[in-house]
mmCIF file of C-alpha atoms and ligand atoms in Angstrom:
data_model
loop_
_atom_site.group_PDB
_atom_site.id
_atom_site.type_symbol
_atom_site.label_atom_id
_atom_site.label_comp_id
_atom_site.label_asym_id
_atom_site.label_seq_id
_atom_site.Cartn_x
_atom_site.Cartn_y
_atom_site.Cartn_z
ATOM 1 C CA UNK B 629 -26.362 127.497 53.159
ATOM 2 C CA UNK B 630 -28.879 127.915 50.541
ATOM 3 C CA UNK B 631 -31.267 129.819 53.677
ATOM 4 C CA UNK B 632 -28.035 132.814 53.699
ATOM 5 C CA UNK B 633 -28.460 132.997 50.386
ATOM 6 C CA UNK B 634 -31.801 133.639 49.845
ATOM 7 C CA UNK B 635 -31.687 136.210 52.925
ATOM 8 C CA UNK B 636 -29.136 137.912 52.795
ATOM 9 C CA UNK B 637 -30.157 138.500 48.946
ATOM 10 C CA UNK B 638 -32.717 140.442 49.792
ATOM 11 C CA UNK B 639 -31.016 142.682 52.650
ATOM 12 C CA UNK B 640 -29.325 145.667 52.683
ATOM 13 C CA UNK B 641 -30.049 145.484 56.620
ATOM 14 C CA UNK B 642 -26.724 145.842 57.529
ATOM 15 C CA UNK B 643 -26.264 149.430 56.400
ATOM 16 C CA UNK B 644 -27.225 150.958 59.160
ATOM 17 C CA UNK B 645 -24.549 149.009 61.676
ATOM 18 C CA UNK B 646 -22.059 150.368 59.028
ATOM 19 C CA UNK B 647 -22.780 153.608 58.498
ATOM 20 C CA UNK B 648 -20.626 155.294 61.260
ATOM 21 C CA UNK B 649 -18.300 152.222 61.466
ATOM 22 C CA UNK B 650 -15.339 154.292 61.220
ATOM 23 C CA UNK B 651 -15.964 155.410 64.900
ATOM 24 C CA UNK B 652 -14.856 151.954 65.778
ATOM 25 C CA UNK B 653 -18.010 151.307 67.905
ATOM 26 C CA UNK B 654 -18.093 147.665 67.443
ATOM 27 C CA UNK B 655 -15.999 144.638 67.957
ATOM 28 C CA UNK B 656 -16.615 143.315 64.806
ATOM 29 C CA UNK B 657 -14.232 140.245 65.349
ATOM 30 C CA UNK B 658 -15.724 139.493 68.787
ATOM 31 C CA UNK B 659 -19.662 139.885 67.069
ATOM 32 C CA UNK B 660 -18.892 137.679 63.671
ATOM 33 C CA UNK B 661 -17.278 135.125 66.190
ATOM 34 C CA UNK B 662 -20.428 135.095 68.430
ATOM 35 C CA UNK B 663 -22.575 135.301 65.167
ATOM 36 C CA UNK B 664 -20.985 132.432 63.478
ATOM 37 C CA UNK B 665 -20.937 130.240 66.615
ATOM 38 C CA UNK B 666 -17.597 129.100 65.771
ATOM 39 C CA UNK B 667 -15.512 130.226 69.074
ATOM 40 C CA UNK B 668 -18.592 130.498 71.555
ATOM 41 C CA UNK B 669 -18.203 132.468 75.075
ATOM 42 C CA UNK B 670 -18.730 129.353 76.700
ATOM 43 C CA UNK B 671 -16.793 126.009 77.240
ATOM 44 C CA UNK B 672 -20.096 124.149 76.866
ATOM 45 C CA UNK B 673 -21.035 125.058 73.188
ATOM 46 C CA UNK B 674 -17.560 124.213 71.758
ATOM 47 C CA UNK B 675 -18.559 120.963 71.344
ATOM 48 C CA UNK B 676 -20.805 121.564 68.207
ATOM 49 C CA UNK B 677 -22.167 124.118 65.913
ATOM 50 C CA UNK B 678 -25.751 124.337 66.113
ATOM 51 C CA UNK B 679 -27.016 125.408 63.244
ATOM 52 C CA UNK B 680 -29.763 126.271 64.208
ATOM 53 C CA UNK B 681 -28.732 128.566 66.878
ATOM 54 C CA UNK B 682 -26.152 130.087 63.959
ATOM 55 C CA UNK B 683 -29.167 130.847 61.430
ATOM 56 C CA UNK B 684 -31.231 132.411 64.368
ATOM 57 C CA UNK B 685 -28.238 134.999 64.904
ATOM 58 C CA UNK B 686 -27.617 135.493 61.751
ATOM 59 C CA UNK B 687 -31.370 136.569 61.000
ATOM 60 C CA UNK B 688 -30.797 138.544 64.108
ATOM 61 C CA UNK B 689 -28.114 140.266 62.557
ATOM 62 C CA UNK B 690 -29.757 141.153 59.631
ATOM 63 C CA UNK B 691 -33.344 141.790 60.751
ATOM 64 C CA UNK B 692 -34.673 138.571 58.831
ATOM 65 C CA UNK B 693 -36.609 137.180 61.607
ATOM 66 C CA UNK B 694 -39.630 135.570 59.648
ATOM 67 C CA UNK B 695 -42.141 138.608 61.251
ATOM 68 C CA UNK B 696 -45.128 139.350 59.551
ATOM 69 C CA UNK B 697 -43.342 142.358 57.890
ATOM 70 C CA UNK B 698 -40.544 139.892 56.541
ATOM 71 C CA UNK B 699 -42.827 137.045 55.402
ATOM 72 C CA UNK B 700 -45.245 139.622 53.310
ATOM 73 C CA UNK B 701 -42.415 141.006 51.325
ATOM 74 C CA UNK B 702 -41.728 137.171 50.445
ATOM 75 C CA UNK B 703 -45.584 137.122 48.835
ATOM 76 C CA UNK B 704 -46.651 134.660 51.266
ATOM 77 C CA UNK B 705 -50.575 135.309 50.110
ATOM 78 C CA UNK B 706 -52.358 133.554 53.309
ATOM 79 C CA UNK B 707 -51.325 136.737 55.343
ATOM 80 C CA UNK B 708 -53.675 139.436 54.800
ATOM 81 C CA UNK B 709 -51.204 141.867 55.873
ATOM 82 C CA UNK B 710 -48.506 142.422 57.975
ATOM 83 C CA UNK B 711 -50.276 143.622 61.333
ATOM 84 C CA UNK B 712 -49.174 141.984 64.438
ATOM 85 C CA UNK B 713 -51.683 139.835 66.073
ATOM 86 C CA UNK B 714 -50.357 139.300 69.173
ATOM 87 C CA UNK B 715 -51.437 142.838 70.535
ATOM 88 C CA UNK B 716 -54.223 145.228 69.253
ATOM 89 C CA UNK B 717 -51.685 148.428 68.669
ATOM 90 C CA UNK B 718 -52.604 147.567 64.946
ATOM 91 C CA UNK B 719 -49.072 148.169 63.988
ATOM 92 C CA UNK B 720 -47.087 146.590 61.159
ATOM 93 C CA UNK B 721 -45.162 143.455 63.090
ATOM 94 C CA UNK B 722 -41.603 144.882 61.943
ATOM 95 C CA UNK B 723 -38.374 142.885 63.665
ATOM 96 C CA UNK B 724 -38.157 146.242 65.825
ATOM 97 C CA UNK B 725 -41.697 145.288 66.827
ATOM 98 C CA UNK B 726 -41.388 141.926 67.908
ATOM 99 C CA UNK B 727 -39.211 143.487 71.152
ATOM 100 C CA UNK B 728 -41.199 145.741 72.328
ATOM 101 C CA UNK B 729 -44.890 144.623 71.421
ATOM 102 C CA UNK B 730 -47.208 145.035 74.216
ATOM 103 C CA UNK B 731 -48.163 141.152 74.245
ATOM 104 C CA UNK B 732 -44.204 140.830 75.987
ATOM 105 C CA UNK B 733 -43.876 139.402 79.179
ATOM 106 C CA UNK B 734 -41.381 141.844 80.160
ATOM 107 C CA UNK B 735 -39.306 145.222 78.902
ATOM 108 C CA UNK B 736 -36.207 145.036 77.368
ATOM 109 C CA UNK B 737 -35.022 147.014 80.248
ATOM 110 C CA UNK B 738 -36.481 144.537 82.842
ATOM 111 C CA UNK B 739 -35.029 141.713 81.067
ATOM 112 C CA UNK B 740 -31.541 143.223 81.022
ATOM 113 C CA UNK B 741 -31.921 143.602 84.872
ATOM 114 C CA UNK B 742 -33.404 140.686 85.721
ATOM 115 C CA UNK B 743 -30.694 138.253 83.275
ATOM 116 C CA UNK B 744 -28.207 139.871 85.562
ATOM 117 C CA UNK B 745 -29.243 138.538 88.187
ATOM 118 C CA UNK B 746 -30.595 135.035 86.517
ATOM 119 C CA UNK B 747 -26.436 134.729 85.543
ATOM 120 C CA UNK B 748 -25.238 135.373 88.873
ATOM 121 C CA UNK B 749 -27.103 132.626 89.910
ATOM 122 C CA UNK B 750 -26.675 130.711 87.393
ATOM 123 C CA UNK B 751 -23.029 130.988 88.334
ATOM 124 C CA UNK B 752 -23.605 130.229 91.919
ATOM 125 C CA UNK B 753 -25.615 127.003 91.187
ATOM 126 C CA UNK B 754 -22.447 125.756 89.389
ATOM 127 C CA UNK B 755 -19.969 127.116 92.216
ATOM 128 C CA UNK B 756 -17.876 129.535 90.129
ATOM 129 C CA UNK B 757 -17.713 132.037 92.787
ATOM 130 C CA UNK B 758 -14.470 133.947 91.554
ATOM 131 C CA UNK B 759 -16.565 133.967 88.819
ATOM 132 C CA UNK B 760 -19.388 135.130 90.894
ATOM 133 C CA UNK B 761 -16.986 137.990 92.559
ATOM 134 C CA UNK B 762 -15.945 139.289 89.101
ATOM 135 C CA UNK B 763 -19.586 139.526 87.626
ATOM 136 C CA UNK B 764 -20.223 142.091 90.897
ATOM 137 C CA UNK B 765 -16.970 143.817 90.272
ATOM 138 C CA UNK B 766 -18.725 144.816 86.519
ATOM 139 C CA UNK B 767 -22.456 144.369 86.599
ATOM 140 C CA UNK B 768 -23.216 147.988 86.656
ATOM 141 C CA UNK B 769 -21.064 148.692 84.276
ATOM 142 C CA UNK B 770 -22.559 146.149 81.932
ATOM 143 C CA UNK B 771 -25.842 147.359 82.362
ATOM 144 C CA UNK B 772 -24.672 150.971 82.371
ATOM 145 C CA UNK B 773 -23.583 150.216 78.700
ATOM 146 C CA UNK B 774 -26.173 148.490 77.404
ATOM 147 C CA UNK B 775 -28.575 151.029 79.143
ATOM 148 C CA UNK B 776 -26.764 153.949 77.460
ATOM 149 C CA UNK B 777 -28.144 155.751 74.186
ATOM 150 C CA UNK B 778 -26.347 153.997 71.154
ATOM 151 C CA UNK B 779 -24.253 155.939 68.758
ATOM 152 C CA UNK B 780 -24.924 153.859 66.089
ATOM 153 C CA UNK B 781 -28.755 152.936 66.303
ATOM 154 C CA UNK B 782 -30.304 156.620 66.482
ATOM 155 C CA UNK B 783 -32.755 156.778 69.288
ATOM 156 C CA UNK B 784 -32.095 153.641 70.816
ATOM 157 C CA UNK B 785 -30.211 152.354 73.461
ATOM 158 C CA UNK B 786 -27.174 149.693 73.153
ATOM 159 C CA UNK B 787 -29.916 146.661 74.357
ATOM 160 C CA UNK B 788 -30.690 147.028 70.393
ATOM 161 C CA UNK B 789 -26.742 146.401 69.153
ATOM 162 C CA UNK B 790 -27.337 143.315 71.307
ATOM 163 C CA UNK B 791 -30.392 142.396 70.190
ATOM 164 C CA UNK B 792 -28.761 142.408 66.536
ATOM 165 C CA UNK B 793 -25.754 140.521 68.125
ATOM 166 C CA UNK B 794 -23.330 143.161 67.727
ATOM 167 C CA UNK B 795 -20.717 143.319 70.572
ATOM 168 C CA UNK B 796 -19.926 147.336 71.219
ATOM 169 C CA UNK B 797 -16.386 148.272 71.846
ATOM 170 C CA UNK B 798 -17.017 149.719 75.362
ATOM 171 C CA UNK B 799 -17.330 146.244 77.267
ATOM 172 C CA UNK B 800 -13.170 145.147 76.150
ATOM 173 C CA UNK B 801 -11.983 148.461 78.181
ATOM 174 C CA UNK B 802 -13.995 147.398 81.300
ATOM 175 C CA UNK B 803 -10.951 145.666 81.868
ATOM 176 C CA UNK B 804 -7.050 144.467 81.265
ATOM 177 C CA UNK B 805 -7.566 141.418 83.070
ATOM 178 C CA UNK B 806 -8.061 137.987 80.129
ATOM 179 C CA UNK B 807 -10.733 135.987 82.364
ATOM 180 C CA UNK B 808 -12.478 138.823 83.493
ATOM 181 C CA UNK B 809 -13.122 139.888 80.221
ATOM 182 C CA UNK B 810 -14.298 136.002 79.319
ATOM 183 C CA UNK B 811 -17.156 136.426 82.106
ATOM 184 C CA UNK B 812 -18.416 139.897 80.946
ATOM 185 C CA UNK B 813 -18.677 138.068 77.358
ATOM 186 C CA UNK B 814 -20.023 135.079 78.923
ATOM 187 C CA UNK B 815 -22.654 137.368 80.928
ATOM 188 C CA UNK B 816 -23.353 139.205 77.133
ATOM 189 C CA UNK B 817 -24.446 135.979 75.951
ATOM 190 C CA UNK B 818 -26.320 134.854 78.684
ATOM 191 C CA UNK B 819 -28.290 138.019 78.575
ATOM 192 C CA UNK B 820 -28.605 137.564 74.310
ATOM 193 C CA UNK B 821 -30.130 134.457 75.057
ATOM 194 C CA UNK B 822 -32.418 136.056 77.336
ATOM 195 C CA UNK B 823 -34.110 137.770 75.137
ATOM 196 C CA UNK B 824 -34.233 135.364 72.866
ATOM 197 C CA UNK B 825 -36.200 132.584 74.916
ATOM 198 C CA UNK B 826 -38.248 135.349 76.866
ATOM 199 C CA UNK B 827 -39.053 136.835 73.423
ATOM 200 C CA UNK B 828 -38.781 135.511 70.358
ATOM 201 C CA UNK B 829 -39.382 132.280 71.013
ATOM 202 C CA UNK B 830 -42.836 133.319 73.449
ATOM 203 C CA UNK B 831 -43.869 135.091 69.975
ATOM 204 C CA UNK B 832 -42.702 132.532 67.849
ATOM 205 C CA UNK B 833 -45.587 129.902 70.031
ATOM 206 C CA UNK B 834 -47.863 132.583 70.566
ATOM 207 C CA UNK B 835 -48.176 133.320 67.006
ATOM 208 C CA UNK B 836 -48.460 130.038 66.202
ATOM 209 C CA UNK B 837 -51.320 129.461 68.575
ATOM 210 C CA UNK B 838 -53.128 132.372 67.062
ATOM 211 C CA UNK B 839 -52.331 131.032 63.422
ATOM 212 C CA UNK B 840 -53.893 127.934 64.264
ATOM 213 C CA UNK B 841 -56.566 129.153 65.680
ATOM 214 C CA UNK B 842 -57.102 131.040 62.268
ATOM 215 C CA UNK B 843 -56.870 128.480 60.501
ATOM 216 C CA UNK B 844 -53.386 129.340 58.791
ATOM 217 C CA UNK B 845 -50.916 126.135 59.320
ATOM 218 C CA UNK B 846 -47.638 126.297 58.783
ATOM 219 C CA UNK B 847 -47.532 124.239 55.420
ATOM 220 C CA UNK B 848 -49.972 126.849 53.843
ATOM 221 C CA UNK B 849 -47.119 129.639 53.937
ATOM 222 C CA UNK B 850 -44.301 127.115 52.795
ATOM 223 C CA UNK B 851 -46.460 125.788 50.012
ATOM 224 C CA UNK B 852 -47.646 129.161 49.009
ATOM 225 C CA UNK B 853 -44.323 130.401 48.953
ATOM 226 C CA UNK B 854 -42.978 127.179 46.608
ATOM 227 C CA UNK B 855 -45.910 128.024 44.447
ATOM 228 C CA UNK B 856 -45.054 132.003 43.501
ATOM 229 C CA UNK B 857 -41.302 130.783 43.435
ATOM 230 C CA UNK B 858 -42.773 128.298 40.497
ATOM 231 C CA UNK B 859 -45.078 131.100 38.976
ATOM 232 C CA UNK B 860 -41.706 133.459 39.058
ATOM 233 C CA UNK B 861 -38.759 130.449 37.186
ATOM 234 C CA UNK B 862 -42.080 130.171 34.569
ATOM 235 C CA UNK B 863 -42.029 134.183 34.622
ATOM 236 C CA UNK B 864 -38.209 134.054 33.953
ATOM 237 C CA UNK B 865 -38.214 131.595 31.339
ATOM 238 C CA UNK B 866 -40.831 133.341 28.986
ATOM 239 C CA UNK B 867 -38.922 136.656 29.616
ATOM 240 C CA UNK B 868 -35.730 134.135 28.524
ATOM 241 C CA UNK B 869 -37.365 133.028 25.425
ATOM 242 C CA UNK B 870 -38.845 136.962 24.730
ATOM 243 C CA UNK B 871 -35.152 138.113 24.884
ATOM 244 C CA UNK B 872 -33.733 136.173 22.160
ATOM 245 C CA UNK B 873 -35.804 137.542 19.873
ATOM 246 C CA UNK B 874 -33.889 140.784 20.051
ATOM 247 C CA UNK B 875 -30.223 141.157 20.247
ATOM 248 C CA UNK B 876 -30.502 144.412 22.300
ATOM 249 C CA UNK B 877 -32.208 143.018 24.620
ATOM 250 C CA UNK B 878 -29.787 140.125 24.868
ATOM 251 C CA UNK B 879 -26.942 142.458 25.488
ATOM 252 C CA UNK B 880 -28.578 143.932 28.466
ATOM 253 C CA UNK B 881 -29.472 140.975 29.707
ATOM 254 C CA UNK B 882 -25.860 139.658 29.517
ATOM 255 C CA UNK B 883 -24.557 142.942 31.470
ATOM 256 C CA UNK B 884 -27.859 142.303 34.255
ATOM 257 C CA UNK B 885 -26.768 138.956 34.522
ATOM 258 C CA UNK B 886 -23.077 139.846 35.175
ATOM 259 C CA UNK B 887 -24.058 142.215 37.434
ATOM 260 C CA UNK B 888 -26.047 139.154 39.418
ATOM 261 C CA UNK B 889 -22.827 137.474 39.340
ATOM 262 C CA UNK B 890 -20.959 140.358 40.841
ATOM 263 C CA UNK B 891 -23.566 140.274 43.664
ATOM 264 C CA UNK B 892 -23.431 136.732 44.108
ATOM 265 C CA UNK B 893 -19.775 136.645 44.979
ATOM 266 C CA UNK B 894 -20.185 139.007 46.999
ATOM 267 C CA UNK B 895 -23.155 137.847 49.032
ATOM 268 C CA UNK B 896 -20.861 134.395 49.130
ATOM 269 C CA UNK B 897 -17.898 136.641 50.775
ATOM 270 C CA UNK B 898 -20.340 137.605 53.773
ATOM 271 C CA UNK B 899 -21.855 134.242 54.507
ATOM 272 C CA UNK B 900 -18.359 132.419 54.190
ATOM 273 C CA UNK B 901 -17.410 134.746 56.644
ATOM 274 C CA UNK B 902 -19.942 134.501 59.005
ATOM 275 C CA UNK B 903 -20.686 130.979 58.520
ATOM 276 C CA UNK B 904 -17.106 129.649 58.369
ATOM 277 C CA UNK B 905 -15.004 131.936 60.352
ATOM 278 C CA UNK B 906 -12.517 132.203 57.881
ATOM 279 C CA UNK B 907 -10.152 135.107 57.518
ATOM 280 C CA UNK B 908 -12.982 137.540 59.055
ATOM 281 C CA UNK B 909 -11.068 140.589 59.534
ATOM 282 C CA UNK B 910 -9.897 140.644 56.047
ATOM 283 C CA UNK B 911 -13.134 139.823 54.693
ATOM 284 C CA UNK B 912 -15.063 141.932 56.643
ATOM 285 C CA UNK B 913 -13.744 145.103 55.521
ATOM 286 C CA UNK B 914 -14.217 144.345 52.286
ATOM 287 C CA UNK B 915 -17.648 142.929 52.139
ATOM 288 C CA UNK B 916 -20.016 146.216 53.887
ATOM 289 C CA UNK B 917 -18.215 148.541 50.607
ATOM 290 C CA UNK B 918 -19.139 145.567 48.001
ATOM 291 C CA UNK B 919 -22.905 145.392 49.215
ATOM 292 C CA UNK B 920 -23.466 148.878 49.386
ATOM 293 C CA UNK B 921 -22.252 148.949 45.603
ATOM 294 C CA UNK B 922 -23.974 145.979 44.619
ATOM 295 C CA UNK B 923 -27.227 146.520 45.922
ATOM 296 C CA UNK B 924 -28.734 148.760 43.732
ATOM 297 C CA UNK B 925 -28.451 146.353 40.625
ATOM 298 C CA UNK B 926 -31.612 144.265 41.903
HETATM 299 ZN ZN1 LIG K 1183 -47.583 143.546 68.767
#
């Protein structure tokens, strides 16, 4: 839990998904179900919550990969800078980056084609063929979607709601029919995962090949990190002692701290919901208003 925290502390990433909500463009219910791995697409995964998988959507979700762009604005001091250094575009290694960095085995457009294809066989090999019949019935409609410029994402297409793990509105009217509608969701997920094992996880080993070959290991960032965290409670508790000394400054230190606790409840409202499922609809449209207003007070 205390990972959410920290993260989702320091986002405001979500704005953008919510900033022409009222169009009703996404299943939210359908995306903070998938996101929270609570009721997966698949009979297999019921059987346990893996965090793991949980905290990689969620960072998904909010664009809080651990990138070079993401790890930087933590202070981690052994980076020089943010530049990728998996391909020589000498570009800042953002979370859009990551997808469409030249060092990729594929496109995100291949991929998409090519996971079709991967999940009809997939469904073969374990001799669903209704299922199989239903997936042909709505393939090019899935990709049609997904290919299609988003209305949300400016100058992208819908492969980048998925990418975030946000489940667009369009697939539930491909059709009326319950377990048809379970495959296309299935098919959503396989492709999700897609990307994430032909992407993230190739840059996730690729960069830390490189790292070690520079000499950075993985420790270095963590203990680096623990370090300016120390350096910034010593920071705090000087600035604690400075402010008794003055009762004005108390006061406004009272109202910032209030304010903190304003934001904390509400950051606690948005991972409750995502990480325990509970009343989501009710929570959700609640929460985007409360970080929008909250946000500023950091
Ligand atoms: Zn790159």
């Amino acid at each position: 839990m205390a990972i959410w925290k920290n993260e989702i502390l320091n986002s405001n990433k979500l704005n953008d998904l919510f900033m022409l909500n009222f169009m009703k463009e996404f299943d939210w219910r359908t995306t903070l179900e998938f996101i929270s791995n609570r009721t997966t697409f698949t009979k297999k995964q019921c059987s346990s919550i893996d965090t793991k998988e949980r905290s990689y959507r969620i960072k998904n979700l909010l664009k809080d990969l651990p990138t070079y762009e993401t790890l930087c604005k933590r202070d981690v001091d052994v980076l020089e800078n943010s530049t990728c250094i998996r391909c020589d575009k000498n570009e800042e290694e953002t979370w859009d980056h990551v997808w469409i960095c030249n060092d990729n085995e594929a496109t995100l457009d291949e991929i998409l084609r090519e996971s079709i294809s991967k999940f009809e066989e997939y469904l073969d090999k374990n001799r669903r063929s209704e299922d199989v019949t239903i997936l042909r019935n709505h393939n090019i409609n899935i990709v049609t979607i997904l290919e299609e410029r988003s209305n949300i994402l400016i100058g992208k297409s819908r492969i980048w709601e998925m990418l975030r793990g946000v489940f667009n509105d369009r697939f539930n009217h491909l059709t009326k029919v319950k377990e048809e509608l379970a495959i296309i969701k299935e098919c959503w997920n396989f492709i999700y995962n897609e990307y994430k094992n032909r992407i993230w996880l190739i840059r996730y080993e690729e960069v830390a090949r490189l790292e070690k070959l520079k000499g950075i290991q993985k420790h270095d960032l963590r203990k680096e990190k623990r370090k300016n965290q120390d350096i910034r409670e010593e920071d705090a508790k000087e600035e604690n002692i400075e402010n008794k000394k003055t009762n004005k400054k108390d006061k406004k230190k009272q109202k910032k701290e209030f304010d903190k606790k304003i934001n904390i409840v509400t950051r606690e409202r948005l991972i409750g919901a995502v990480t325990d499922g509970i009343n989501i609809e009710n929570n959700w449209a609640l929460t985007p208003k409360l970080i929008n207003f909250s946000i500023d007070t950091h």
